[in-house]
Coordinates of C-alpha atoms in Angstrom, one line a residue:
M824 CA -21.2 -73.5 -96.1
N825 CA -24.4 -74.3 -97.9
P826 CA -26.0 -71.2 -99.0
R827 CA -29.7 -70.8 -98.2
R828 CA -32.1 -68.7 -100.1
L829 CA -33.6 -66.1 -97.9
L830 CA -37.0 -64.8 -98.4
P831 CA -37.4 -61.1 -98.7
G832 CA -37.7 -59.4 -95.3
T833 CA -36.4 -62.5 -93.5
G834 CA -32.7 -61.4 -93.4
P835 CA -30.8 -60.6 -90.2
R836 CA -32.0 -57.5 -88.4
R837 CA -29.6 -54.6 -87.7
R838 CA -29.7 -53.1 -84.3
T839 CA -30.6 -49.4 -84.5
R840 CA -28.8 -47.0 -82.2
P841 CA -30.9 -44.6 -80.1
R842 CA -30.8 -41.1 -81.4
T843 CA -28.8 -38.6 -79.3
V844 CA -30.6 -35.5 -78.4
E845 CA -28.5 -32.4 -79.0
P846 CA -28.1 -30.4 -75.9
S847 CA -29.8 -27.0 -75.8
R848 CA -27.3 -24.3 -76.4
F849 CA -27.5 -20.6 -75.7
A850 CA -24.5 -18.8 -77.1
P851 CA -23.3 -15.5 -75.6
R852 CA -24.2 -13.9 -78.9
D853 CA -27.8 -15.1 -78.6
A854 CA -28.0 -13.9 -75.0
L855 CA -26.8 -10.4 -76.1
A856 CA -29.3 -10.4 -79.0
E857 CA -32.2 -11.4 -76.8
S858 CA -31.3 -8.9 -74.1
L859 CA -31.0 -6.1 -76.7
A860 CA -34.4 -7.1 -78.2
G861 CA -35.9 -7.1 -74.7
V862 CA -34.5 -3.6 -73.9
L863 CA -35.7 -2.1 -77.3
Q864 CA -39.1 -3.8 -77.1
R865 CA -40.1 -1.5 -74.2
P866 CA -37.9 1.7 -74.7
A867 CA -39.8 3.9 -72.3
R868 CA -39.7 1.3 -69.5
S869 CA -36.0 0.6 -70.2
A870 CA -35.2 4.3 -70.1
L871 CA -36.9 4.7 -66.7
T872 CA -35.2 1.6 -65.4
A873 CA -31.8 2.8 -66.5
L874 CA -32.5 6.2 -64.9
G875 CA -31.7 4.9 -61.5
T876 CA -28.3 3.7 -62.6
V877 CA -27.7 6.9 -64.4
L878 CA -28.4 8.9 -61.3
G879 CA -26.3 6.5 -59.1
V880 CA -23.3 6.3 -61.4
G881 CA -23.5 10.0 -62.3
T882 CA -23.5 10.9 -58.6
F883 CA -20.7 8.4 -58.1
V884 CA -18.5 10.2 -60.7
A885 CA -19.6 13.7 -59.8
V886 CA -19.0 13.1 -56.1
L887 CA -15.5 11.6 -56.6
G888 CA -14.6 14.3 -59.1
L889 CA -15.8 17.1 -56.9
T890 CA -14.0 15.6 -54.0
A891 CA -10.7 15.4 -55.9
T892 CA -11.3 19.0 -57.2
T893 CA -12.0 20.3 -53.7
S894 CA -9.0 18.4 -52.3
S895 CA -6.8 20.1 -54.9
Q896 CA -8.1 23.5 -53.8
I897 CA -7.5 22.6 -50.1
D898 CA -3.9 21.6 -51.1
A899 CA -3.4 24.9 -52.8
R900 CA -4.8 27.0 -50.0
F901 CA -2.7 25.1 -47.4
N902 CA 0.4 25.7 -49.5
V903 CA -0.2 29.4 -50.2
L904 CA -1.4 30.5 -46.8
G905 CA -0.1 27.9 -44.3
A906 CA 3.4 27.7 -45.7
T907 CA 4.0 31.4 -46.0
Q908 CA 3.4 32.6 -42.4
V909 CA 5.7 32.7 -39.4
E910 CA 4.9 33.8 -35.9
I911 CA 7.7 35.0 -33.5
E912 CA 7.0 35.2 -29.8
D913 CA 8.9 37.1 -27.2
I914 CA 9.9 34.6 -24.4
A915 CA 12.7 36.7 -22.9
A916 CA 11.0 36.8 -19.5
E917 CA 10.8 33.0 -19.5
Q918 CA 14.5 32.7 -20.1
D919 CA 15.7 35.4 -17.8
E920 CA 13.4 37.3 -15.4
F921 CA 15.8 40.3 -15.6
A922 CA 16.0 40.4 -19.4
G923 CA 14.5 43.3 -21.2
P924 CA 12.3 43.2 -24.2
G925 CA 13.1 40.5 -26.7
F926 CA 12.4 42.5 -29.8
P927 CA 14.9 45.3 -30.7
E928 CA 13.8 48.7 -31.9
D929 CA 14.5 47.9 -35.5
A930 CA 13.0 44.4 -35.4
D931 CA 10.9 44.9 -38.6
A932 CA 13.9 46.0 -40.7
R933 CA 16.1 43.2 -39.4
V934 CA 13.6 40.5 -40.4
E935 CA 12.7 42.1 -43.7
R936 CA 16.3 41.9 -44.8
L937 CA 16.1 38.0 -44.6
N938 CA 15.8 36.3 -48.0
G939 CA 12.2 35.2 -48.7
V940 CA 10.5 37.7 -46.3
R941 CA 7.8 39.9 -47.8
H942 CA 6.5 41.8 -44.8
A943 CA 7.1 41.7 -41.1
G944 CA 5.9 43.7 -38.1
V945 CA 5.6 43.6 -34.3
Y946 CA 2.2 43.9 -32.6
Y947 CA 0.7 43.5 -29.2
E948 CA -2.7 44.0 -27.6
V949 CA -3.0 47.2 -25.6
R950 CA -4.1 46.5 -22.1
L951 CA -6.7 49.2 -21.3
D952 CA -8.5 50.0 -18.0
A953 CA -12.2 49.7 -17.8
A954 CA -12.5 53.5 -18.2
D955 CA -10.6 53.5 -21.4
A956 CA -13.5 52.3 -23.6
V957 CA -13.6 52.8 -27.3
R958 CA -16.2 55.4 -28.4
A959 CA -17.1 57.2 -31.6
A960 CA -17.5 60.5 -29.7
P961 CA -15.7 62.1 -26.7
V962 CA -18.8 61.6 -24.5
G963 CA -21.3 58.9 -25.1
P964 CA -21.9 55.2 -24.8
R965 CA -19.2 52.8 -25.9
A966 CA -19.6 50.3 -28.7
E967 CA -22.4 47.9 -28.1
G968 CA -21.6 44.4 -27.1
E969 CA -18.3 43.3 -25.8
A970 CA -15.3 45.7 -25.4
V971 CA -13.4 46.5 -28.5
D972 CA -9.8 45.3 -28.6
V973 CA -7.0 47.8 -29.4
V974 CA -4.0 46.4 -31.3
A975 CA -0.8 48.2 -31.5
A976 CA 0.9 47.1 -34.7
S977 CA 3.7 48.1 -37.0
P978 CA 2.8 48.9 -40.6
G979 CA 4.4 45.6 -41.6
V980 CA 1.7 43.7 -39.7
L981 CA -1.1 45.2 -41.8
N982 CA 0.9 44.5 -45.0
A983 CA 1.5 40.9 -43.9
A984 CA -2.2 40.4 -43.1
V985 CA -3.0 41.2 -46.8
P986 CA -6.1 43.3 -46.0
T987 CA -8.8 44.3 -48.4
L988 CA -9.8 47.9 -47.8
T989 CA -13.4 49.0 -48.2
Q990 CA -12.6 52.7 -47.6
G991 CA -9.5 54.8 -47.0
R992 CA -5.9 53.6 -46.7
L993 CA -3.5 51.9 -44.3
Y994 CA -1.0 53.9 -42.1
D995 CA 2.6 53.6 -43.3
A996 CA 6.1 54.1 -42.0
Y997 CA 5.7 57.9 -41.9
H998 CA 2.7 57.6 -39.5
S999 CA 4.7 55.2 -37.4
R1000 CA 7.9 57.3 -37.4
T1001 CA 6.1 60.5 -36.5
R1002 CA 3.7 58.8 -34.0
Q1003 CA 0.6 60.0 -35.6
R1004 CA -2.7 59.4 -33.9
V1005 CA -4.4 57.5 -36.6
A1006 CA -6.4 54.2 -36.6
V1007 CA -7.6 51.5 -39.0
L1008 CA -10.8 49.8 -38.1
G1009 CA -12.2 46.4 -39.0
A1010 CA -15.5 46.5 -40.8
A1011 CA -17.3 44.9 -37.9
T1012 CA -15.9 47.4 -35.4
A1013 CA -16.7 50.3 -37.7
A1014 CA -20.3 49.1 -37.9
R1015 CA -20.5 48.8 -34.1
L1016 CA -19.2 52.3 -33.7
G1017 CA -21.6 53.7 -36.3
I1018 CA -18.9 54.8 -38.7
T1019 CA -20.1 54.2 -42.2
T1020 CA -18.0 56.8 -44.2
L1021 CA -14.6 58.5 -44.0
E1022 CA -15.7 61.6 -45.9
T1023 CA -16.4 63.4 -42.6
R1024 CA -13.0 62.4 -41.2
P1025 CA -14.4 60.5 -38.2
A1026 CA -12.5 59.8 -35.1
V1027 CA -12.6 57.2 -32.4
F1028 CA -11.8 57.9 -28.8
I1029 CA -9.8 55.4 -26.8
G1030 CA -10.4 56.7 -23.3
D1031 CA -9.7 60.5 -23.8
E1032 CA -7.3 60.1 -26.7
P1033 CA -8.7 60.8 -30.2
F1034 CA -7.5 58.8 -33.2
T1035 CA -8.5 59.8 -36.7
V1036 CA -9.9 56.9 -38.7
I1037 CA -8.1 56.7 -42.0
G1038 CA -9.1 53.2 -43.2
I1039 CA -11.7 50.4 -42.9
I1040 CA -10.7 46.8 -43.5
G1041 CA -13.3 44.6 -45.1
D1042 CA -11.3 41.3 -45.1
V1043 CA -7.8 39.9 -44.4
E1044 CA -6.0 36.7 -45.5
R1045 CA -4.1 36.4 -42.2
K1046 CA -4.8 37.4 -38.6
A1047 CA -8.6 37.6 -38.8
D1048 CA -8.9 39.2 -35.3
L1049 CA -7.9 42.5 -36.9
L1050 CA -11.4 42.7 -38.3
L1051 CA -12.8 43.1 -34.7
S1052 CA -10.2 45.5 -33.5
V1053 CA -9.0 49.1 -33.6
V1054 CA -5.4 49.0 -35.0
V1055 CA -3.1 51.9 -34.2
P1056 CA 0.6 52.4 -34.9
R1057 CA 2.8 50.7 -32.4
T1058 CA 5.0 53.7 -31.8
T1059 CA 2.0 55.8 -31.0
A1060 CA 0.7 53.2 -28.5
D1061 CA 4.1 53.2 -26.9
E1062 CA 3.9 56.9 -26.4
V1063 CA 0.3 57.2 -25.3
W1064 CA 0.1 54.3 -23.0
S1065 CA 3.8 54.4 -21.8
G1066 CA 4.5 51.0 -23.4
T1067 CA 7.8 49.8 -24.7
P1068 CA 8.7 48.5 -28.2
G1069 CA 9.2 45.0 -26.9
R1070 CA 6.6 44.1 -24.4
P1071 CA 6.6 40.6 -22.9
D1072 CA 3.4 39.7 -24.8
A1073 CA 4.6 41.2 -28.1
R1074 CA 4.6 39.1 -31.2
M1075 CA 5.8 39.4 -34.8
L1076 CA 3.9 38.4 -37.9
V1077 CA 6.0 37.5 -40.9
A1078 CA 4.8 36.9 -44.4
T1079 CA 7.2 34.9 -46.6
D1080 CA 7.5 33.6 -50.1
L1081 CA 6.1 30.2 -50.8
G1082 CA 8.5 27.6 -49.4
A1083 CA 10.6 30.0 -47.3
A1084 CA 8.7 29.8 -44.0
Q1085 CA 10.9 27.0 -42.5
Q1086 CA 14.1 28.8 -43.4
V1087 CA 12.9 32.2 -42.1
A1088 CA 11.8 30.5 -38.8
R1089 CA 15.3 29.1 -38.3
L1090 CA 17.1 32.4 -39.1
A1091 CA 14.8 35.0 -37.6
P1092 CA 15.8 34.6 -33.9
T1093 CA 19.5 35.0 -34.7
A1094 CA 18.8 38.0 -37.0
L1095 CA 16.8 39.7 -34.3
R1096 CA 18.9 39.0 -31.3
P1097 CA 22.3 37.6 -32.3
D1098 CA 23.4 38.0 -28.6
H1099 CA 20.4 36.0 -27.2
P1100 CA 18.5 34.2 -29.9
E1101 CA 16.8 32.0 -27.2
Y1102 CA 14.8 35.1 -26.2
L1103 CA 12.7 34.7 -29.2
K1104 CA 10.7 31.6 -30.4
A1105 CA 9.8 31.3 -34.0
V1106 CA 6.7 29.2 -34.7
A1107 CA 6.9 27.8 -38.3
P1108 CA 3.8 26.4 -39.9
P1109 CA 3.4 22.7 -39.5
D1110 CA 3.7 20.4 -42.4
P1111 CA 0.2 20.5 -43.8
R1112 CA 0.3 17.0 -45.4
S1113 CA -1.1 15.1 -42.4
L1114 CA -3.9 17.6 -41.9
R1115 CA -4.6 17.7 -45.6
T1116 CA -4.6 14.0 -45.8
N1117 CA -7.1 13.7 -42.9
V1118 CA -9.4 16.4 -44.5
T1119 CA -9.4 14.8 -47.9
S1120 CA -9.8 11.3 -46.4
D1121 CA -12.9 12.4 -44.5
L1122 CA -14.4 14.0 -47.6
D1123 CA -13.7 10.8 -49.6
Q1124 CA -15.4 8.6 -47.1
L1125 CA -18.4 10.9 -46.7
F1126 CA -19.0 11.3 -50.4
L1127 CA -18.4 7.6 -51.2
V1128 CA -21.1 6.7 -48.7
L1129 CA -23.5 9.1 -50.5
A1130 CA -22.5 7.7 -53.9
G1131 CA -23.1 4.1 -52.6
I1132 CA -26.6 5.1 -51.4
C1133 CA -27.4 6.4 -54.8
L1134 CA -26.1 3.2 -56.4
V1135 CA -28.3 1.1 -54.1
I1136 CA -31.3 3.2 -55.0
G1137 CA -30.5 2.6 -58.7
A1138 CA -30.1 -1.2 -58.1
V1139 CA -33.4 -1.4 -56.3
G1140 CA -35.1 0.4 -59.3
I1141 CA -33.6 -2.1 -61.7
A1142 CA -34.6 -5.1 -59.6
N1143 CA -38.2 -3.9 -59.2
T1144 CA -38.6 -3.2 -62.9
T1145 CA -36.9 -6.5 -63.9
L1146 CA -39.1 -8.5 -61.5
V1147 CA -42.2 -6.8 -63.0
A1148 CA -40.9 -7.7 -66.5
V1149 CA -40.6 -11.4 -65.4
L1150 CA -44.2 -11.5 -64.2
E1151 CA -45.4 -9.9 -67.4
R1152 CA -43.4 -12.3 -69.6
T1153 CA -44.4 -15.5 -67.9
G1154 CA -46.0 -16.8 -71.1
E1155 CA -42.9 -16.0 -73.2
I1156 CA -40.8 -17.8 -70.6
G1157 CA -43.0 -20.8 -70.6
L1158 CA -42.9 -21.0 -74.4
R1159 CA -39.1 -20.8 -74.4
R1160 CA -38.9 -23.6 -71.8
A1161 CA -41.3 -25.7 -73.8
L1162 CA -39.1 -25.3 -76.9
G1163 CA -36.0 -26.6 -75.0
A1164 CA -34.6 -23.6 -73.1
R1165 CA -33.3 -24.6 -69.7
G1166 CA -33.4 -22.7 -66.5
R1167 CA -29.8 -21.4 -66.8
H1168 CA -30.6 -20.0 -70.3
V1169 CA -33.6 -18.0 -68.9
T1170 CA -31.3 -16.8 -66.1
A1171 CA -28.6 -15.7 -68.6
Q1172 CA -31.2 -13.9 -70.7
F1173 CA -32.6 -11.8 -67.8
L1174 CA -29.1 -11.2 -66.3
A1175 CA -28.0 -10.0 -69.7
E1176 CA -30.9 -7.6 -69.9
S1177 CA -30.4 -6.1 -66.5
G1178 CA -26.6 -6.0 -67.1
A1179 CA -27.2 -4.1 -70.4
L1180 CA -29.5 -1.6 -68.7
G1181 CA -26.9 -1.1 -65.9
A1182 CA -24.0 -0.7 -68.4
L1183 CA -26.0 1.8 -70.5
G1184 CA -26.9 3.7 -67.3
G1185 CA -23.3 3.6 -66.3
L1186 CA -22.1 5.1 -69.6
I1187 CA -24.7 7.9 -69.5
G1188 CA -24.1 8.5 -65.8
T1189 CA -20.3 8.8 -66.3
S1190 CA -20.8 11.4 -69.0
L1191 CA -23.3 13.4 -66.9
G1192 CA -21.0 13.2 -63.8
T1193 CA -18.0 14.3 -65.6
L1194 CA -19.9 17.2 -67.2
T1195 CA -21.1 18.2 -63.7
V1196 CA -17.6 18.3 -62.3
V1197 CA -16.3 20.5 -65.2
T1198 CA -19.3 22.8 -64.9
V1199 CA -18.9 23.4 -61.2
A1200 CA -15.2 23.9 -61.6
L1201 CA -15.7 26.5 -64.3
V1202 CA -18.3 28.3 -62.3
R1203 CA -16.0 28.4 -59.2
D1204 CA -12.9 29.2 -61.3
W1205 CA -11.2 25.9 -60.2
T1206 CA -9.2 23.3 -62.0
P1207 CA -11.4 20.3 -62.6
V1208 CA -9.8 17.0 -61.4
V1209 CA -11.3 13.7 -62.5
H1210 CA -9.2 10.6 -62.1
P1211 CA -9.1 8.3 -65.2
A1212 CA -9.6 5.3 -63.0
T1213 CA -13.0 6.8 -61.9
V1214 CA -14.1 7.3 -65.5
A1215 CA -13.0 3.8 -66.5
A1216 CA -14.5 2.1 -63.5
A1217 CA -17.9 3.9 -63.5
P1218 CA -19.5 2.0 -66.5
V1219 CA -18.2 -1.3 -64.9
V1220 CA -19.9 -0.2 -61.6
G1221 CA -23.1 0.3 -63.6
L1222 CA -22.8 -3.2 -65.2
V1223 CA -22.1 -4.9 -61.9
T1224 CA -25.0 -3.0 -60.3
G1225 CA -27.4 -4.1 -63.1
V1226 CA -26.2 -7.8 -62.8
L1227 CA -26.6 -7.8 -59.1
A1228 CA -30.0 -6.2 -59.3
G1229 CA -31.2 -8.8 -61.8
L1230 CA -30.1 -11.9 -59.8
Y1231 CA -33.4 -12.4 -58.0
P1232 CA -35.7 -11.7 -60.9
A1233 CA -33.6 -14.0 -63.1
W1234 CA -33.8 -16.7 -60.5
R1235 CA -37.6 -16.3 -60.3
A1236 CA -37.8 -16.6 -64.1
A1237 CA -35.7 -19.8 -64.1
R1238 CA -38.1 -21.5 -61.6
I1239 CA -41.2 -21.0 -63.7
E1240 CA -42.7 -24.3 -64.8
P1241 CA -43.5 -24.4 -68.6
A1242 CA -46.9 -26.1 -68.3
E1243 CA -48.1 -23.7 -65.7
A1244 CA -46.8 -20.7 -67.6
L1245 CA -48.5 -21.8 -70.8
R1246 CA -51.8 -22.4 -68.9
R1247 CA -51.7 -18.8 -67.8

């Protein structure tokens, strides 16, 4: 090969490769920093924007917590009252038309000897003629309104009803054994008869028979119809109105210990009538779980709808404020686009801002909602119940609400043309 002298600048040219443009990148850390800067740049607006989510998530937590707390109280009331009461009916006439009374003379004592029974007593409604009206005086008008019921009841019935006395006392076994003409009135009946105090030893007249009022009941836990009645000893009613201890319409009210109602219902007919237990029908309380489940389910559904409405209102507030922020920051968006930011980067920035506002509102709302549940429970002397899943999910709900609310404003921001934005 003959070497040739090459003049300067006349050598072989190298091919230059085109420069590769680095793609525009927007790391999650950058998105978080930009969203935080956007939130802190306008703190007053950010606080007002997050207020909707605070109210929505706070209502969400408070509603679910109060529902759980109320359901717990419903459970306790079902267990204490529903599962401690037994009713026994006299169905002797249905079994044998020639059968006598279903309840024996010592029915109260027989049932009270059963394990788990606190109080028991037989009662029936006295069937009065139209002339035997209840009056507060021997001559005069009867009680205004409808006729007053007269209930003949053993002392055990009053004890099983767990009454709250406003004045006086209840009659006891002595009054029943000696057939005293005494009466206990419900507060509503006493008010209708014009009896406001027992200091004057008032009496009520049932027909022509006087009964000394020895007590006024203000409230009962069982058998609420006693509050609208005149209650007299059963033995006295048997003597005055020629009744019998075991009338066909007689019933027995039994108060039991918690959890003993089912057992007492099985044993009571045999204890009362070992010769004919079929003459008596014991009605045990139904299992409250199904009714309790229906009640709590209805409450959950109702309050979840209310919480959902509050969240929607919060989401609308975030969407409106974020959209206004997009319109105000059109120049900033155009500058970012001109410097290389892409549409998805702008979208990520505004979604991060709305998500941050939603998460912040969710955290504050969770705290306020939990505080509300605890405060209401303390005021009502309840046990507060807030499920951990609710507390854990509430900030996530706020975050999701904020992101969903920012979808449309972020989409609008991503469609802004850089040149048009800079011209504005």
